């Protein structure tokens, strides 16, 4: 149901389905749909060089997409008619574009240079950002040098980050991605699940006297994180002779909620703050990245921030036709809304990026998994696709079969680096040859004639045919560094933004996770109760609760 006036929000564009470019794209789609990439390449030999864009050290080849130059023109026109430019400016200015929560969306301020100014409610937030960065730096240096001692005087050797969602996925992904640059004398663990196994396995072989817990939670009320944090505190205090004073040396917090942090027993001197204008899934470069800084050191962390910043500036200023996040966002819209693609596969050919697809799942799906527009009316087009993926080449021996020969269209993002971080014989050339081979096979396939010419018996031919015409982007950079990681993450952040602006959805709230949380709070006492609770759910839920109570 559309509401006539959403407080604080004035629609800046026509409803999507009425925009001229959208209607033109619908017609244009009918022309492009039957065309094969093989033909598009044959008719246009320069396509592979022309349909590329390069900025801030990232090269994007988008030529193996089912598009023509006209498609790109129309998509850019759609972005313009959608007011993308003014939306981008509004975000960078600190306007409260997360209007359902009345918040600014300023992850870009987390990497703004010292001395610059971005105002939220009249306050320059960049100065606050740098004050926290300085505090993180000082703390990281103390822990890494051994100057920070545990309760019994031993230096810290193990760091356990407790958090979930954006307070876990970013830290885990960055830790894995930047392992090459990490301090090898420190052990890092990440605990997110309320399943006790997560904490039990993480702590099993750790000496509490050498272990520091970072409790990372924007709200400091999240069920999973607080449950794990309390259990970790009990484990730590017990192992350190029952002395509650030990908490001060073994627990620090990353949060926006000083009152809850204090209630938990952590001195706010050991709290690293951030702000309500940083969304959880956009927070890996805030204090939520404390574990990252501890792992790779402040200098590398700052060079990651520099990478983020360079991509921010590119997104903010580059013309749409050369703007990497805009192009990627628009291509996503092309497949989601015109080809009806349901998913996007992200395929990093870099083992260190093994958690990158999982990280992107929250970034993209929590952001754009929405079905009402700014004015509260229901969309009549598809929004955020499902993101998934695994590193290559491992995935090739698992799910690529379906991408090549299944019935679904799955646009793929291949991510590769020219230089390996662990050069080993011929490995890297083989790895990268596989990237190129996969995108080539997906685009061009193999015809029945080609299969027959190989001497394949007729009955087997259909099974060995590759239709081709399966789209992909290839993202190529020189080497995975902290700086490049920042650029890659910002690339996807801003491509999510681009899509949200065009779909006219709020990419920055996440009301869809609330209901389950509320219902769980109701069910917890029912499953824990010593006496038979009276249950008021549906018959399935009631039955499952009774069965669980009997079996537990
Ligand atoms: O799952 C919903 C969510 O609010 C995410 O957006 C967020 O990243 C996660 O929970 C963790 O929240 P917090 O950092 O407040 O513990």
XYZ file of C-alpha atoms and ligand atoms in Angstrom:
568
model
C 0.000 0.000 0.000
C 1.430 3.351 -0.967
C 1.438 6.035 1.681
C 1.036 9.546 0.405
C 3.791 11.036 2.497
C 6.830 9.168 3.726
C 8.326 11.451 6.366
C 11.551 13.033 5.254
C 11.456 11.627 1.788
C 10.486 13.256 -1.497
C 10.490 10.931 -4.509
C 12.858 12.212 -7.151
C 11.931 10.001 -10.072
C 8.954 8.577 -11.908
C 7.932 5.085 -10.776
C 10.444 2.733 -12.391
C 8.033 1.053 -14.783
C 7.004 4.445 -16.185
C 10.468 5.741 -16.931
C 11.152 6.131 -20.629
C 14.439 4.247 -20.509
C 12.738 1.340 -18.741
C 10.132 1.058 -21.476
C 12.821 1.378 -24.129
C 14.829 -1.333 -22.401
C 11.808 -3.630 -22.489
C 11.619 -3.262 -26.269
C 15.359 -3.442 -26.641
C 15.444 -6.659 -24.627
C 13.298 -8.343 -27.303
C 16.006 -7.504 -29.840
C 18.923 -8.608 -27.711
C 17.454 -11.794 -26.211
C 17.771 -13.957 -29.359
C 21.298 -12.765 -30.133
C 24.213 -15.015 -29.314
C 27.437 -13.676 -27.881
C 29.222 -15.562 -30.617
C 27.474 -13.419 -33.217
C 27.947 -10.206 -31.254
C 31.684 -10.858 -31.065
C 31.953 -11.958 -34.700
C 30.217 -8.807 -35.928
C 32.217 -6.511 -33.728
C 35.850 -7.559 -33.437
C 36.718 -4.633 -31.143
C 34.053 -5.501 -28.624
C 36.445 -7.242 -26.225
C 38.596 -4.139 -26.042
C 35.836 -1.559 -26.113
C 33.458 -2.997 -23.540
C 35.897 -2.591 -20.714
C 36.445 -0.032 -18.020
C 39.423 0.561 -15.798
C 39.786 2.691 -12.732
C 41.852 2.807 -9.554
C 43.728 -0.362 -10.508
C 40.685 -2.482 -11.274
C 39.989 -3.620 -14.809
C 36.474 -4.726 -15.725
C 35.808 -6.662 -18.907
C 32.053 -6.637 -19.416
C 32.140 -7.564 -23.093
C 30.935 -11.126 -22.441
C 27.530 -9.848 -21.397
C 24.390 -10.138 -23.488
C 24.405 -6.489 -24.373
C 25.064 -4.115 -27.225
C 26.292 -0.545 -27.083
C 22.640 0.492 -27.170
C 21.966 -1.581 -24.019
C 24.660 0.308 -22.154
C 23.304 3.637 -23.414
C 19.780 2.778 -22.292
C 20.924 1.491 -18.916
C 22.838 4.705 -18.339
C 19.800 6.674 -19.393
C 17.806 4.659 -16.865
C 20.332 5.579 -14.172
C 19.990 9.233 -15.104
C 16.206 9.178 -15.197
C 16.298 7.445 -11.804
C 18.188 10.348 -10.263
C 21.197 8.176 -9.468
C 23.541 11.147 -9.540
C 21.529 13.109 -6.986
C 21.153 9.999 -4.832
C 24.917 9.541 -4.814
C 25.412 13.191 -3.895
C 22.828 12.879 -1.121
C 24.673 9.916 0.399
C 28.044 11.689 0.275
C 26.494 14.815 1.803
C 25.251 12.820 4.780
C 21.535 13.172 4.076
C 19.305 10.762 5.947
C 18.686 8.519 2.976
C 18.006 5.551 5.266
C 14.653 7.202 5.847
C 12.881 4.302 7.579
C 15.450 4.509 10.361
C 16.008 8.259 9.931
C 19.734 7.771 9.515
C 22.469 9.037 7.284
C 24.376 6.388 5.322
C 27.972 7.351 5.648
C 30.285 4.380 5.343
C 32.167 6.674 2.949
C 33.034 8.874 5.947
C 34.860 5.905 7.509
C 37.555 6.325 4.902
C 37.467 10.075 4.389
C 40.904 11.673 4.783
C 41.823 13.329 8.051
C 41.008 17.004 7.970
C 38.047 16.737 5.612
C 34.519 17.414 6.730
C 31.203 15.571 6.425
C 28.419 16.878 8.602
C 25.724 14.852 10.308
C 23.306 16.983 12.325
C 25.823 19.795 12.163
C 28.699 17.690 13.521
C 31.817 16.847 11.534
C 31.957 13.063 11.724
C 35.343 12.720 10.008
C 37.125 14.008 13.104
C 35.323 11.346 15.183
C 36.294 8.642 12.699
C 39.973 9.548 12.976
C 39.846 9.727 16.752
C 38.604 6.104 16.808
C 41.161 5.047 14.201
C 43.901 6.538 16.366
C 42.599 4.698 19.403
C 42.462 1.436 17.439
C 46.012 2.047 16.218
C 47.341 2.611 19.697
C 45.572 -0.466 21.031
C 46.683 -2.655 18.114
C 50.272 -1.592 18.552
C 50.140 -2.436 22.252
C 48.682 -5.880 21.645
C 50.941 -6.684 18.702
C 54.065 -5.571 20.555
C 53.167 -7.481 23.709
C 52.847 -4.298 25.774
C 49.195 -5.134 26.525
C 49.344 -7.913 29.101
C 46.657 -10.328 30.189
C 45.482 -10.604 33.810
C 48.294 -12.942 34.769
C 50.954 -10.823 33.049
C 51.238 -12.967 29.918
C 51.151 -11.330 26.521
C 48.122 -11.830 24.267
C 48.559 -14.520 21.640
C 44.944 -15.287 20.713
C 42.227 -12.943 19.554
C 38.609 -14.083 19.376
C 36.103 -11.824 17.633
C 32.555 -12.426 18.805
C 29.914 -10.912 16.528
C 27.370 -11.851 13.897
C 26.177 -10.526 10.538
C 28.118 -7.401 9.683
C 29.992 -7.685 12.962
C 31.401 -11.040 11.851
C 31.263 -11.480 8.082
C 33.428 -8.446 7.302
C 36.048 -9.282 9.946
C 36.212 -12.954 8.875
C 36.343 -12.119 5.192
C 39.049 -9.472 5.670
C 41.073 -11.754 7.932
C 41.005 -14.533 5.346
C 41.544 -12.160 2.423
C 44.549 -10.497 4.039
C 46.051 -13.515 5.782
C 49.141 -13.080 3.682
C 49.809 -9.779 5.474
C 48.953 -10.891 8.974
C 50.971 -11.188 12.165
C 51.713 -14.907 12.236
C 52.399 -15.010 15.988
C 48.780 -14.211 16.782
C 45.967 -16.730 16.457
C 42.580 -15.433 15.318
C 39.202 -17.063 15.778
C 35.731 -15.816 14.897
C 32.617 -16.860 16.763
C 29.176 -15.946 15.475
C 26.679 -18.760 15.849
C 24.571 -19.163 18.990
C 25.186 -22.880 18.469
C 27.523 -23.561 21.406
C 29.779 -25.589 19.143
C 31.067 -22.399 17.558
C 32.451 -21.008 20.813
C 33.428 -24.398 22.226
C 35.558 -25.258 19.189
C 37.030 -21.756 18.970
C 38.133 -21.762 22.617
C 38.987 -25.468 23.011
C 42.747 -25.213 22.594
C 43.252 -21.624 23.763
C 44.963 -20.552 26.968
C 42.602 -18.019 28.580
C 45.590 -16.165 30.040
C 46.718 -15.328 26.504
C 43.288 -14.759 24.960
C 41.587 -11.470 24.198
C 37.928 -11.361 23.217
C 36.588 -8.563 21.039
C 32.845 -8.328 21.516
C 31.687 -6.706 18.288
C 28.097 -5.590 18.165
C 26.703 -2.344 16.920
C 23.698 -2.610 19.229
C 25.286 -4.764 21.957
C 21.918 -6.469 22.329
C 22.079 -9.118 19.602
C 21.032 -12.459 21.058
C 23.795 -14.548 19.513
C 26.616 -12.158 20.289
C 25.557 -11.432 23.841
C 25.009 -15.130 24.592
C 28.449 -15.979 23.227
C 30.029 -13.005 25.019
C 28.570 -14.041 28.395
C 29.688 -17.645 27.921
C 33.143 -16.500 26.843
C 33.382 -14.284 29.898
C 32.377 -17.172 32.183
C 35.002 -19.408 30.513
C 37.692 -16.749 30.754
C 37.000 -15.697 34.347
C 36.825 -19.321 35.526
C 40.119 -20.133 33.815
C 41.735 -17.055 35.364
C 40.954 -18.042 38.932
C 37.449 -16.577 39.168
C 38.691 -13.011 39.354
C 36.153 -10.679 37.700
C 38.873 -8.022 37.451
C 40.394 -10.113 34.671
C 37.598 -9.008 32.294
C 39.286 -5.624 31.900
C 42.375 -7.261 30.382
C 40.670 -9.912 28.296
C 37.570 -8.210 26.866
C 37.211 -5.169 24.689
C 34.093 -3.997 22.896
C 33.242 -2.520 19.523
C 29.846 -0.901 19.672
C 27.664 2.170 19.391
C 26.027 1.361 22.737
C 28.214 2.540 25.637
C 25.516 1.862 28.245
C 25.205 -1.842 27.353
C 28.975 -2.209 27.082
C 29.340 -0.879 30.618
C 26.562 -3.157 31.837
C 28.448 -6.129 30.424
C 31.446 -5.121 32.528
C 33.742 -3.658 29.909
C 35.252 -0.290 30.785
C 34.354 2.208 28.054
C 38.080 3.041 27.937
C 38.307 -0.339 26.209
C 35.420 0.342 23.893
C 35.887 1.327 20.267
C 32.933 3.311 19.034
C 31.124 3.757 15.816
C 27.891 5.428 14.856
C 24.328 4.785 13.802
C 25.141 6.089 10.319
C 27.280 2.989 9.694
C 25.131 0.024 8.671
C 26.274 -3.348 10.039
C 26.979 -4.715 6.570
C 28.941 -1.557 5.694
C 31.060 -1.581 8.835
C 34.155 -3.702 8.154
C 36.265 -0.552 7.814
C 34.965 0.958 11.068
C 36.055 -0.180 14.527
C 34.327 -3.463 13.620
C 37.581 -4.020 11.736
C 39.585 -4.035 14.979
C 40.438 -7.715 14.521
C 41.576 -6.878 10.979
C 43.850 -4.135 12.272
C 45.236 -6.449 14.943
C 45.928 -9.049 12.278
C 47.499 -6.924 9.550
C 48.659 -3.900 11.536
C 47.590 -0.256 11.379
C 49.578 0.596 8.245
C 47.974 -2.105 6.150
C 44.574 -1.210 7.619
C 45.043 2.393 6.546
C 46.065 1.318 3.088
C 42.831 -0.710 2.924
C 40.948 2.474 3.842
C 42.838 4.305 1.123
C 41.610 1.690 -1.353
C 38.027 2.157 -0.227
C 38.444 5.921 -0.585
C 39.799 5.719 -4.124
C 36.782 3.685 -5.216
C 34.470 6.107 -3.384
C 35.943 9.024 -5.294
C 35.675 7.146 -8.558
C 32.016 6.319 -7.869
C 31.293 9.885 -6.837
C 32.897 11.568 -9.817
C 33.331 9.282 -12.831
C 30.855 9.508 -15.706
C 28.445 6.597 -15.580
C 29.805 5.061 -18.790
C 33.203 4.597 -17.115
C 31.972 4.128 -13.583
C 32.754 0.590 -12.415
C 30.125 0.280 -9.644
C 27.490 1.924 -11.830
C 28.214 -0.383 -14.764
C 28.146 -3.466 -12.573
C 24.961 -2.357 -10.844
C 23.270 -1.675 -14.175
C 24.284 -5.019 -15.626
C 22.768 -6.653 -12.561
C 19.514 -4.833 -13.250
C 19.592 -5.910 -16.898
C 19.731 -9.589 -15.948
C 17.431 -9.400 -12.931
C 14.650 -7.385 -14.471
C 14.794 -8.204 -18.157
C 16.278 -11.696 -18.420
C 14.611 -12.804 -15.176
C 17.875 -14.096 -13.719
C 17.453 -15.081 -10.089
C 21.052 -15.242 -8.962
C 24.546 -13.906 -9.469
C 27.562 -16.150 -8.948
C 30.703 -14.526 -7.552
C 33.724 -16.620 -8.411
C 37.031 -15.407 -7.009
C 40.073 -17.138 -8.459
C 42.039 -16.317 -5.341
C 41.945 -18.706 -2.427
C 42.345 -15.849 0.056
C 38.947 -14.552 -1.083
C 37.182 -17.719 -0.048
C 34.820 -15.862 2.284
C 34.175 -13.011 -0.128
C 30.965 -14.513 -1.582
C 29.587 -15.095 1.946
C 30.420 -11.508 2.828
C 28.698 -10.268 -0.320
C 25.586 -12.244 0.544
C 24.841 -9.992 3.491
C 25.966 -6.862 1.684
C 23.787 -7.462 -1.337
C 20.840 -9.454 -0.013
C 20.261 -7.654 3.274
C 20.532 -4.403 1.337
C 18.397 -5.086 -1.708
C 16.129 -7.892 -0.546
C 13.198 -5.466 -0.420
C 9.769 -5.333 -2.013
C 8.399 -1.889 -1.302
C 9.541 1.364 -2.807
C 10.323 4.609 -1.013
C 6.654 5.546 -0.870
C 5.611 2.166 0.550
C 4.064 0.770 -2.616
C 4.802 -2.763 -3.713
C 7.318 -3.111 -6.528
C 6.098 -4.620 -9.784
C 9.577 -5.748 -10.830
C 12.228 -7.989 -9.338
C 14.767 -6.547 -6.910
C 17.923 -7.974 -5.297
C 19.128 -11.248 -6.796
C 20.593 -14.103 -4.771
C 24.365 -13.890 -4.507
C 26.425 -16.989 -4.021
C 29.749 -18.472 -5.018
C 32.932 -20.271 -4.154
C 36.517 -19.813 -5.182
C 37.719 -21.223 -8.464
C 38.967 -23.628 -9.508
C 37.309 -25.700 -6.765
C 33.802 -24.639 -7.789
C 34.463 -25.841 -11.337
C 34.288 -29.415 -10.090
C 31.068 -28.819 -8.250
C 28.341 -26.435 -9.415
C 29.745 -25.084 -12.696
C 27.993 -27.913 -14.538
C 24.689 -26.159 -13.901
C 26.047 -22.787 -14.985
C 27.267 -24.292 -18.262
C 24.471 -26.683 -19.162
C 21.583 -26.119 -16.752
C 18.333 -24.395 -17.610
C 19.006 -21.242 -15.636
C 20.776 -18.077 -16.655
C 23.407 -17.282 -14.043
C 25.445 -14.133 -14.627
C 28.900 -14.610 -13.135
C 31.516 -12.252 -11.724
C 34.970 -13.760 -12.153
C 37.617 -12.091 -9.985
C 41.295 -12.673 -10.689
C 44.734 -11.249 -9.978
C 47.733 -11.156 -12.283
C 50.259 -11.839 -9.545
C 50.043 -14.643 -7.003
C 50.792 -14.047 -3.355
C 52.254 -17.528 -3.098
C 54.114 -18.189 -6.341
C 54.442 -21.918 -6.746
C 55.684 -23.439 -9.975
C 53.055 -23.236 -12.708
C 50.087 -22.924 -10.337
C 49.175 -19.336 -11.026
C 49.253 -19.564 -14.811
C 47.061 -22.637 -14.555
C 44.664 -20.845 -12.228
C 44.299 -17.846 -14.488
C 44.071 -19.949 -17.645
C 41.020 -21.490 -16.009
C 39.385 -18.083 -15.500
C 39.775 -17.245 -19.162
C 38.716 -20.731 -20.242
C 35.557 -20.621 -18.149
C 34.395 -17.236 -19.392
C 35.170 -18.297 -22.959
C 33.281 -21.575 -22.587
C 30.325 -19.833 -20.970
C 30.093 -17.208 -23.689
C 30.795 -19.219 -26.799
C 29.897 -22.785 -25.880
C 30.265 -25.668 -28.288
C 27.866 -26.395 -31.121
C 26.504 -29.820 -32.122
C 28.652 -29.577 -35.274
C 31.793 -29.040 -33.253
C 30.898 -31.932 -30.995
C 30.204 -34.205 -33.995
C 33.470 -33.210 -35.647
C 35.268 -34.552 -32.617
C 33.921 -37.995 -33.534
C 31.173 -38.055 -30.927
C 28.453 -40.608 -31.713
C 25.119 -39.003 -32.603
C 23.284 -40.184 -29.485
C 25.888 -38.530 -27.265
C 26.005 -35.213 -29.115
C 23.146 -33.412 -27.263
C 24.732 -34.259 -23.932
C 28.012 -32.709 -24.948
C 26.696 -29.536 -26.492
C 27.333 -26.255 -24.700
C 24.765 -23.696 -25.658
C 27.013 -20.816 -24.596
C 25.597 -17.284 -24.458
C 26.061 -17.307 -20.679
C 27.165 -13.922 -19.441
C 30.069 -12.995 -17.229
C 32.109 -10.078 -15.988
C 35.819 -10.451 -15.458
C 37.383 -8.285 -12.784
C 41.148 -8.215 -12.979
C 43.652 -6.510 -10.694
C 47.388 -6.846 -10.286
C 47.615 -8.368 -6.841
C 45.448 -8.863 -3.773
C 46.617 -6.196 -1.344
C 44.810 -4.459 1.533
C 44.288 -1.509 -0.792
C 42.780 -3.624 -3.553
C 40.520 -5.384 -1.060
C 39.159 -1.988 -0.016
C 38.519 -1.147 -3.647
C 36.780 -4.435 -4.346
C 34.482 -4.139 -1.352
C 33.621 -0.534 -2.206
C 32.963 -1.607 -5.799
C 30.222 -3.955 -4.621
C 28.932 -1.539 -1.957
C 28.362 1.104 -4.579
C 26.942 -1.284 -7.143
C 24.358 -2.280 -4.510
C 23.649 1.427 -4.011
C 23.219 1.953 -7.744
C 20.653 -0.826 -7.918
C 18.748 0.326 -4.831
C 18.493 3.849 -6.241
C 17.061 2.563 -9.515
C 14.681 0.136 -7.834
C 13.670 2.954 -5.453
C 14.124 0.778 -2.407
C 15.855 1.539 0.858
C 19.090 -0.457 0.677
C 20.004 0.483 4.228
C 17.364 -0.941 6.547
C 16.754 -4.623 7.341
C 13.303 -4.977 8.837
C 13.062 -8.442 7.341
C 15.275 -9.906 10.054
C 13.072 -8.630 12.901
C 10.132 -11.017 12.964
C 12.215 -14.156 13.438
C 14.127 -12.459 16.265
C 10.906 -11.520 18.050
C 9.369 -14.979 17.660
C 12.551 -16.631 18.932
C 12.332 -14.522 22.100
C 8.833 -15.879 22.613
C 9.815 -19.495 21.975
C 13.005 -19.541 24.077
C 11.110 -19.639 27.429
C 8.750 -22.255 26.000
C 11.559 -24.641 25.115
C 13.390 -23.908 28.384
C 10.411 -24.100 30.750
C 10.604 -26.847 33.394
C 6.848 -27.210 33.381
C 4.730 -27.903 30.313
C 4.091 -24.499 28.708
C 0.754 -23.653 27.171
C 1.510 -23.077 23.499
C -0.341 -20.680 21.271
C 1.393 -21.188 17.934
C 0.103 -22.972 14.862
C -0.201 -26.764 15.125
C 3.113 -27.412 13.359
C 5.139 -25.099 15.604
C 3.374 -26.363 18.748
C 4.071 -29.956 17.727
C 7.743 -29.292 16.995
C 8.209 -27.560 20.357
C 6.579 -30.484 22.204
C 8.704 -33.032 20.325
C 11.892 -31.078 21.024
C 11.026 -30.839 24.730
C 10.516 -34.604 24.843
C 13.775 -35.391 23.053
C 16.105 -32.890 24.655
O 20.831 -9.547 11.122
C 20.484 -8.238 11.335
C 21.620 -7.401 11.842
O 21.079 -6.241 12.373
C 22.648 -7.078 10.774
O 22.288 -6.026 9.950
C 23.841 -6.788 11.613
O 24.997 -6.793 10.838
C 23.751 -7.927 12.606
O 22.365 -8.052 12.856
C 24.520 -7.742 13.883
O 24.076 -6.673 14.637
P 24.918 -6.092 15.823
O 26.220 -5.612 15.291
O 24.091 -4.990 16.394
O 25.138 -7.199 16.832
